[in-house]
PDB file of C-alpha atoms in Angstrom:
ATOM      1  CA  UNK A   1     115.219  68.726 137.808  1.00 42.00           C
ATOM      2  CA  UNK A   2     117.101  68.348 134.484  1.00 45.00           C
ATOM      3  CA  UNK A   3     115.197  67.630 131.305  1.00 47.00           C
ATOM      4  CA  UNK A   4     116.006  64.538 129.284  1.00 48.00           C
ATOM      5  CA  UNK A   5     117.446  65.173 125.873  1.00 56.00           C
ATOM      6  CA  UNK A   6     115.276  62.899 123.766  1.00 81.00           C
ATOM      7  CA  UNK A   7     111.954  61.092 123.537  1.00 88.00           C
ATOM      8  CA  UNK A   8     113.902  57.874 123.067  1.00 90.00           C
ATOM      9  CA  UNK A   9     115.695  58.297 126.386  1.00 93.00           C
ATOM     10  CA  UNK A  10     112.387  59.008 128.114  1.00 94.00           C
ATOM     11  CA  UNK A  11     110.937  55.799 126.667  1.00 94.00           C
ATOM     12  CA  UNK A  12     113.915  53.832 127.959  1.00 95.00           C
ATOM     13  CA  UNK A  13     113.414  55.253 131.442  1.00 95.00           C
ATOM     14  CA  UNK A  14     109.717  54.381 131.410  1.00 94.00           C
ATOM     15  CA  UNK A  15     110.431  50.835 130.269  1.00 94.00           C
ATOM     16  CA  UNK A  16     113.079  50.406 132.952  1.00 95.00           C
ATOM     17  CA  UNK A  17     110.725  51.763 135.594  1.00 93.00           C
ATOM     18  CA  UNK A  18     108.032  49.222 134.748  1.00 91.00           C
ATOM     19  CA  UNK A  19     110.455  46.312 134.366  1.00 92.00           C
ATOM     20  CA  UNK A  20     112.133  47.018 137.702  1.00 89.00           C
ATOM     21  CA  UNK A  21     108.929  47.664 139.632  1.00 82.00           C
ATOM     22  CA  UNK A  22     109.106  44.254 141.328  1.00 76.00           C
ATOM     23  CA  UNK A  23     112.648  42.944 141.027  1.00 80.00           C
ATOM     24  CA  UNK A  24     114.564  46.269 141.083  1.00 80.00           C
ATOM     25  CA  UNK A  25     116.984  45.313 138.294  1.00 86.00           C
ATOM     26  CA  UNK A  26     116.724  44.034 134.726  1.00 94.00           C
ATOM     27  CA  UNK A  27     119.023  42.592 132.058  1.00 94.00           C
ATOM     28  CA  UNK A  28     119.842  44.293 128.759  1.00 95.00           C
ATOM     29  CA  UNK A  29     118.172  41.382 126.967  1.00 94.00           C
ATOM     30  CA  UNK A  30     114.918  41.879 128.905  1.00 95.00           C
ATOM     31  CA  UNK A  31     114.948  45.596 128.129  1.00 95.00           C
ATOM     32  CA  UNK A  32     115.654  44.968 124.438  1.00 96.00           C
ATOM     33  CA  UNK A  33     112.681  42.573 124.242  1.00 95.00           C
ATOM     34  CA  UNK A  34     110.425  45.033 126.069  1.00 93.00           C
ATOM     35  CA  UNK A  35     111.289  47.831 123.641  1.00 94.00           C
ATOM     36  CA  UNK A  36     111.595  45.593 120.559  1.00 94.00           C
ATOM     37  CA  UNK A  37     115.112  46.860 119.844  1.00 94.00           C
ATOM     38  CA  UNK A  38     118.454  45.268 118.964  1.00 94.00           C
ATOM     39  CA  UNK A  39     120.892  44.551 121.789  1.00 94.00           C
ATOM     40  CA  UNK A  40     123.704  46.817 120.466  1.00 94.00           C
ATOM     41  CA  UNK A  41     121.351  49.821 120.364  1.00 93.00           C
ATOM     42  CA  UNK A  42     120.184  49.168 123.916  1.00 95.00           C
ATOM     43  CA  UNK A  43     123.736  48.653 125.193  1.00 95.00           C
ATOM     44  CA  UNK A  44     124.841  51.950 123.652  1.00 94.00           C
ATOM     45  CA  UNK A  45     121.979  53.830 125.301  1.00 95.00           C
ATOM     46  CA  UNK A  46     122.655  52.158 128.653  1.00 96.00           C
ATOM     47  CA  UNK A  47     126.237  53.392 128.547  1.00 95.00           C
ATOM     48  CA  UNK A  48     125.030  56.920 127.833  1.00 94.00           C
ATOM     49  CA  UNK A  49     122.417  56.824 130.597  1.00 95.00           C
ATOM     50  CA  UNK A  50     124.969  55.456 133.045  1.00 96.00           C
ATOM     51  CA  UNK A  51     127.246  58.401 132.227  1.00 95.00           C
ATOM     52  CA  UNK A  52     124.323  60.715 133.067  1.00 94.00           C
ATOM     53  CA  UNK A  53     123.790  58.914 136.419  1.00 95.00           C
ATOM     54  CA  UNK A  54     120.303  57.772 135.452  1.00 95.00           C
ATOM     55  CA  UNK A  55     121.136  54.088 135.842  1.00 95.00           C
ATOM     56  CA  UNK A  56     123.779  51.819 137.340  1.00 96.00           C
ATOM     57  CA  UNK A  57     125.181  49.661 134.559  1.00 95.00           C
ATOM     58  CA  UNK A  58     128.247  47.562 133.886  1.00 92.00           C
ATOM     59  CA  UNK A  59     128.782  45.274 130.919  1.00 88.00           C
ATOM     60  CA  UNK A  60     127.232  41.805 131.411  1.00 86.00           C
ATOM     61  CA  UNK A  61     125.549  42.908 134.648  1.00 91.00           C
ATOM     62  CA  UNK A  62     121.911  43.843 135.361  1.00 93.00           C
ATOM     63  CA  UNK A  63     120.660  47.423 135.031  1.00 96.00           C
ATOM     64  CA  UNK A  64     119.346  49.304 138.038  1.00 95.00           C
ATOM     65  CA  UNK A  65     117.734  52.733 138.099  1.00 95.00           C
ATOM     66  CA  UNK A  66     119.427  55.330 140.295  1.00 95.00           C
ATOM     67  CA  UNK A  67     117.304  57.540 142.542  1.00 94.00           C
ATOM     68  CA  UNK A  68     117.703  60.286 139.941  1.00 94.00           C
ATOM     69  CA  UNK A  69     116.609  57.969 137.126  1.00 95.00           C
ATOM     70  CA  UNK A  70     113.632  56.632 139.065  1.00 94.00           C
ATOM     71  CA  UNK A  71     112.356  60.125 139.861  1.00 94.00           C
ATOM     72  CA  UNK A  72     112.736  61.231 136.257  1.00 94.00           C
ATOM     73  CA  UNK A  73     110.871  58.113 135.118  1.00 95.00           C
ATOM     74  CA  UNK A  74     108.173  58.949 137.676  1.00 95.00           C
ATOM     75  CA  UNK A  75     107.779  62.423 136.198  1.00 96.00           C
ATOM     76  CA  UNK A  76     107.287  60.995 132.708  1.00 96.00           C
ATOM     77  CA  UNK A  77     104.721  58.521 134.019  1.00 96.00           C
ATOM     78  CA  UNK A  78     103.014  61.369 135.898  1.00 97.00           C
ATOM     79  CA  UNK A  79     102.619  63.331 132.654  1.00 97.00           C
ATOM     80  CA  UNK A  80     101.272  60.260 130.877  1.00 97.00           C
ATOM     81  CA  UNK A  81      98.699  59.409 133.537  1.00 97.00           C
ATOM     82  CA  UNK A  82      97.580  63.001 134.051  1.00 98.00           C
ATOM     83  CA  UNK A  83      97.057  63.267 130.306  1.00 98.00           C
ATOM     84  CA  UNK A  84      94.976  60.089 130.233  1.00 98.00           C
ATOM     85  CA  UNK A  85      92.829  61.447 133.067  1.00 98.00           C
ATOM     86  CA  UNK A  86      92.375  64.767 131.268  1.00 98.00           C
ATOM     87  CA  UNK A  87      91.388  63.045 128.029  1.00 98.00           C
ATOM     88  CA  UNK A  88      88.773  60.929 129.808  1.00 97.00           C
ATOM     89  CA  UNK A  89      87.377  63.409 132.346  1.00 97.00           C
ATOM     90  CA  UNK A  90      87.541  66.633 130.358  1.00 97.00           C
ATOM     91  CA  UNK A  91      87.493  65.582 126.713  1.00 98.00           C
ATOM     92  CA  UNK A  92      85.217  62.536 127.123  1.00 97.00           C
ATOM     93  CA  UNK A  93      87.487  60.001 125.450  1.00 98.00           C
ATOM     94  CA  UNK A  94      86.943  56.354 126.343  1.00 97.00           C
ATOM     95  CA  UNK A  95      89.533  54.781 128.635  1.00 97.00           C
ATOM     96  CA  UNK A  96      90.485  52.502 125.741  1.00 96.00           C
ATOM     97  CA  UNK A  97      91.306  55.479 123.471  1.00 96.00           C
ATOM     98  CA  UNK A  98      93.796  57.484 125.508  1.00 97.00           C
ATOM     99  CA  UNK A  99      97.066  55.558 125.752  1.00 95.00           C
ATOM    100  CA  UNK A 100      98.506  56.365 122.329  1.00 95.00           C
ATOM    101  CA  UNK A 101      97.561  60.040 122.614  1.00 97.00           C
ATOM    102  CA  UNK A 102      99.161  60.264 126.058  1.00 97.00           C
ATOM    103  CA  UNK A 103     102.300  58.593 124.652  1.00 95.00           C
ATOM    104  CA  UNK A 104     102.744  61.639 122.422  1.00 95.00           C
ATOM    105  CA  UNK A 105     101.755  64.351 124.911  1.00 97.00           C
ATOM    106  CA  UNK A 106     103.968  63.010 127.733  1.00 96.00           C
ATOM    107  CA  UNK A 107     107.060  64.265 125.881  1.00 94.00           C
ATOM    108  CA  UNK A 108     106.030  67.933 126.168  1.00 95.00           C
ATOM    109  CA  UNK A 109     108.700  69.620 128.294  1.00 92.00           C
ATOM    110  CA  UNK A 110     106.605  72.402 129.895  1.00 93.00           C
ATOM    111  CA  UNK A 111     106.002  71.812 133.653  1.00 93.00           C
ATOM    112  CA  UNK A 112     103.462  74.647 133.616  1.00 95.00           C
ATOM    113  CA  UNK A 113     101.351  72.763 131.070  1.00 97.00           C
ATOM    114  CA  UNK A 114     101.039  69.680 133.278  1.00 97.00           C
ATOM    115  CA  UNK A 115     100.681  71.703 136.498  1.00 96.00           C
ATOM    116  CA  UNK A 116      97.699  73.435 134.914  1.00 97.00           C
ATOM    117  CA  UNK A 117      96.284  70.089 133.836  1.00 97.00           C
ATOM    118  CA  UNK A 118      96.699  68.730 137.355  1.00 97.00           C
ATOM    119  CA  UNK A 119      94.957  71.772 138.854  1.00 97.00           C
ATOM    120  CA  UNK A 120      92.052  71.546 136.409  1.00 97.00           C
ATOM    121  CA  UNK A 121      91.576  67.890 137.350  1.00 98.00           C
ATOM    122  CA  UNK A 122      91.705  68.591 141.087  1.00 97.00           C
ATOM    123  CA  UNK A 123      95.031  66.778 141.601  1.00 97.00           C
ATOM    124  CA  UNK A 124      93.760  63.221 141.033  1.00 97.00           C
ATOM    125  CA  UNK A 125      95.484  60.357 142.823  1.00 95.00           C
ATOM    126  CA  UNK A 126      94.824  57.815 140.048  1.00 96.00           C
ATOM    127  CA  UNK A 127      94.480  57.642 136.280  1.00 97.00           C
ATOM    128  CA  UNK A 128      91.408  56.262 134.417  1.00 97.00           C
ATOM    129  CA  UNK A 129      92.748  52.707 134.735  1.00 96.00           C
ATOM    130  CA  UNK A 130      93.254  52.953 138.496  1.00 95.00           C
ATOM    131  CA  UNK A 131      97.046  53.381 138.386  1.00 95.00           C
ATOM    132  CA  UNK A 132      98.629  55.714 140.948  1.00 95.00           C
ATOM    133  CA  UNK A 133      99.751  59.086 139.544  1.00 97.00           C
ATOM    134  CA  UNK A 134     103.262  60.009 140.791  1.00 96.00           C
ATOM    135  CA  UNK A 135     103.568  63.290 142.685  1.00 95.00           C
ATOM    136  CA  UNK A 136     105.135  66.467 141.287  1.00 93.00           C
ATOM    137  CA  UNK A 137     108.610  65.293 142.363  1.00 93.00           C
ATOM    138  CA  UNK A 138     108.303  61.977 140.538  1.00 93.00           C
ATOM    139  CA  UNK A 139     107.684  59.880 143.649  1.00 93.00           C
ATOM    140  CA  UNK A 140     105.118  57.122 143.342  1.00 88.00           C
ATOM    141  CA  UNK A 141     103.279  55.430 146.173  1.00 86.00           C
ATOM    142  CA  UNK A 142     103.870  51.692 146.173  1.00 81.00           C
ATOM    143  CA  UNK A 143     100.842  49.468 146.612  1.00 83.00           C
ATOM    144  CA  UNK A 144     100.123  45.802 147.219  1.00 83.00           C
ATOM    145  CA  UNK A 145      97.567  44.611 144.675  1.00 89.00           C
ATOM    146  CA  UNK A 146      94.939  41.931 145.124  1.00 94.00           C
ATOM    147  CA  UNK A 147      93.613  40.352 141.930  1.00 96.00           C
ATOM    148  CA  UNK A 148      90.047  39.287 141.271  1.00 97.00           C
ATOM    149  CA  UNK A 149      91.405  35.756 140.851  1.00 96.00           C
ATOM    150  CA  UNK A 150      92.360  35.805 144.554  1.00 95.00           C
ATOM    151  CA  UNK A 151      88.777  36.325 145.728  1.00 95.00           C
ATOM    152  CA  UNK A 152      87.202  33.237 147.275  1.00 94.00           C
ATOM    153  CA  UNK A 153      83.985  31.798 145.902  1.00 95.00           C
ATOM    154  CA  UNK A 154      80.970  33.517 147.409  1.00 94.00           C
ATOM    155  CA  UNK A 155      82.851  36.677 148.360  1.00 95.00           C
ATOM    156  CA  UNK A 156      82.396  40.185 146.982  1.00 95.00           C
ATOM    157  CA  UNK A 157      84.810  42.911 145.937  1.00 96.00           C
ATOM    158  CA  UNK A 158      85.076  46.302 144.235  1.00 96.00           C
ATOM    159  CA  UNK A 159      87.179  46.805 141.095  1.00 97.00           C
ATOM    160  CA  UNK A 160      89.777  49.540 141.717  1.00 96.00           C
ATOM    161  CA  UNK A 161      92.450  49.081 139.050  1.00 96.00           C
ATOM    162  CA  UNK A 162      93.983  47.121 136.208  1.00 96.00           C
ATOM    163  CA  UNK A 163      97.315  45.400 135.705  1.00 93.00           C
ATOM    164  CA  UNK A 164      97.434  46.542 132.080  1.00 90.00           C
ATOM    165  CA  UNK A 165      95.742  49.069 129.816  1.00 90.00           C
ATOM    166  CA  UNK A 166      96.023  47.481 126.372  1.00 91.00           C
ATOM    167  CA  UNK A 167      93.258  48.712 124.059  1.00 93.00           C
ATOM    168  CA  UNK A 168      92.034  45.164 123.358  1.00 94.00           C
ATOM    169  CA  UNK A 169      91.763  44.414 127.088  1.00 96.00           C
ATOM    170  CA  UNK A 170      89.840  47.619 127.766  1.00 96.00           C
ATOM    171  CA  UNK A 171      87.489  46.969 124.849  1.00 96.00           C
ATOM    172  CA  UNK A 172      86.834  43.508 126.272  1.00 96.00           C
ATOM    173  CA  UNK A 173      85.965  45.015 129.657  1.00 97.00           C
ATOM    174  CA  UNK A 174      83.688  47.532 127.917  1.00 96.00           C
ATOM    175  CA  UNK A 175      81.867  44.676 126.173  1.00 96.00           C
ATOM    176  CA  UNK A 176      81.166  43.126 129.599  1.00 95.00           C
ATOM    177  CA  UNK A 177      80.302  46.514 131.174  1.00 95.00           C
ATOM    178  CA  UNK A 178      83.138  46.071 133.670  1.00 96.00           C
ATOM    179  CA  UNK A 179      84.392  49.417 135.019  1.00 95.00           C
ATOM    180  CA  UNK A 180      86.373  50.846 137.900  1.00 96.00           C
ATOM    181  CA  UNK A 181      84.092  50.988 140.913  1.00 95.00           C
ATOM    182  CA  UNK A 182      82.006  48.022 139.767  1.00 95.00           C
ATOM    183  CA  UNK A 183      80.842  45.720 142.573  1.00 96.00           C
ATOM    184  CA  UNK A 184      81.327  42.032 141.818  1.00 96.00           C
ATOM    185  CA  UNK A 185      80.708  38.700 143.513  1.00 96.00           C
ATOM    186  CA  UNK A 186      82.566  35.508 142.672  1.00 97.00           C
ATOM    187  CA  UNK A 187      80.021  32.749 142.060  1.00 97.00           C
ATOM    188  CA  UNK A 188      82.209  29.949 140.685  1.00 96.00           C
ATOM    189  CA  UNK A 189      85.910  29.097 140.421  1.00 95.00           C
ATOM    190  CA  UNK A 190      87.193  26.436 138.026  1.00 94.00           C
ATOM    191  CA  UNK A 191      90.092  24.525 139.551  1.00 90.00           C
ATOM    192  CA  UNK A 192      91.290  23.165 136.184  1.00 91.00           C
ATOM    193  CA  UNK A 193      92.016  26.448 134.367  1.00 92.00           C
ATOM    194  CA  UNK A 194      91.453  29.163 136.963  1.00 93.00           C
ATOM    195  CA  UNK A 195      88.491  30.682 135.148  1.00 96.00           C
ATOM    196  CA  UNK A 196      85.733  32.231 137.239  1.00 97.00           C
ATOM    197  CA  UNK A 197      82.092  33.231 137.023  1.00 97.00           C
ATOM    198  CA  UNK A 198      81.168  36.559 138.582  1.00 97.00           C
ATOM    199  CA  UNK A 199      77.968  38.455 139.188  1.00 97.00           C
ATOM    200  CA  UNK A 200      78.110  42.095 138.098  1.00 96.00           C
ATOM    201  CA  UNK A 201      75.220  44.458 137.421  1.00 91.00           C
ATOM    202  CA  UNK A 202      72.868  41.542 138.210  1.00 92.00           C
ATOM    203  CA  UNK A 203      74.376  39.485 135.375  1.00 95.00           C
ATOM    204  CA  UNK A 204      76.594  36.407 135.355  1.00 97.00           C
ATOM    205  CA  UNK A 205      79.841  36.696 133.385  1.00 96.00           C
ATOM    206  CA  UNK A 206      82.576  34.126 132.780  1.00 97.00           C
ATOM    207  CA  UNK A 207      86.164  35.384 132.872  1.00 97.00           C
ATOM    208  CA  UNK A 208      89.423  33.618 132.017  1.00 97.00           C
ATOM    209  CA  UNK A 209      92.156  33.357 134.631  1.00 96.00           C
ATOM    210  CA  UNK A 210      94.231  35.887 132.647  1.00 96.00           C
ATOM    211  CA  UNK A 211      91.472  38.507 132.779  1.00 97.00           C
ATOM    212  CA  UNK A 212      90.794  37.838 136.471  1.00 97.00           C
ATOM    213  CA  UNK A 213      94.528  38.153 137.227  1.00 97.00           C
ATOM    214  CA  UNK A 214      94.659  41.556 135.520  1.00 97.00           C
ATOM    215  CA  UNK A 215      91.774  43.100 137.456  1.00 97.00           C
ATOM    216  CA  UNK A 216      92.687  44.611 140.823  1.00 97.00           C
ATOM    217  CA  UNK A 217      90.101  44.708 143.564  1.00 96.00           C
ATOM    218  CA  UNK A 218      89.405  45.958 147.062  1.00 93.00           C
ATOM    219  CA  UNK A 219      87.977  43.170 149.182  1.00 84.00           C
ATOM    220  CA  UNK A 220      84.658  43.787 150.898  1.00 63.00           C
ATOM    221  CA  UNK A 221      84.973  44.019 154.676  1.00 50.00           C
ATOM    222  CA  UNK A 222      82.491  41.761 156.403  1.00 51.00           C
TER     223      UNK A 222
END
């Protein structure tokens, strides 16, 4: 598979991948906001990426990743998530410390480097935040996520992933001793604002609706 010419182009592909995960296409304005860039700069790059068959793009119309572009984006995301797993499992970094480091390492061009990393880790299926790691061809398994906010009062669940991996969010979870694999039970649900009270590690913890929305769970089978 061809190698992208610049870190900037790789970052565009990643942003497009995440923005189109649900709706399959995105506007130039949405992409510009996501990347905090001016519209003319984004438009110029979109024209270049369209010429390279990475995206489908026409002026004033939404952007859509091609199969080639989606697989290349998947390979970049694979490198990022493998790196995060290596930093946590091998180098003992906290899950809240690895994103920025992985942002730099993901641009290394050597497939052998990341193949070795994958082998050392035992070919993990997920990163430290529970996100699926794309395969070596850039394909990623699609999943349907259930949020902690969807769990009915009195029911239990296991935390298996997160909707985001912002440092501040991860530090908040650390402060509550909330981790992947944690078993929780929903004790209360506030109808007014969607906040909940859960039991975890034999303690009661209150969580906002935003936090509960961003925690993915596997429902207990009764």
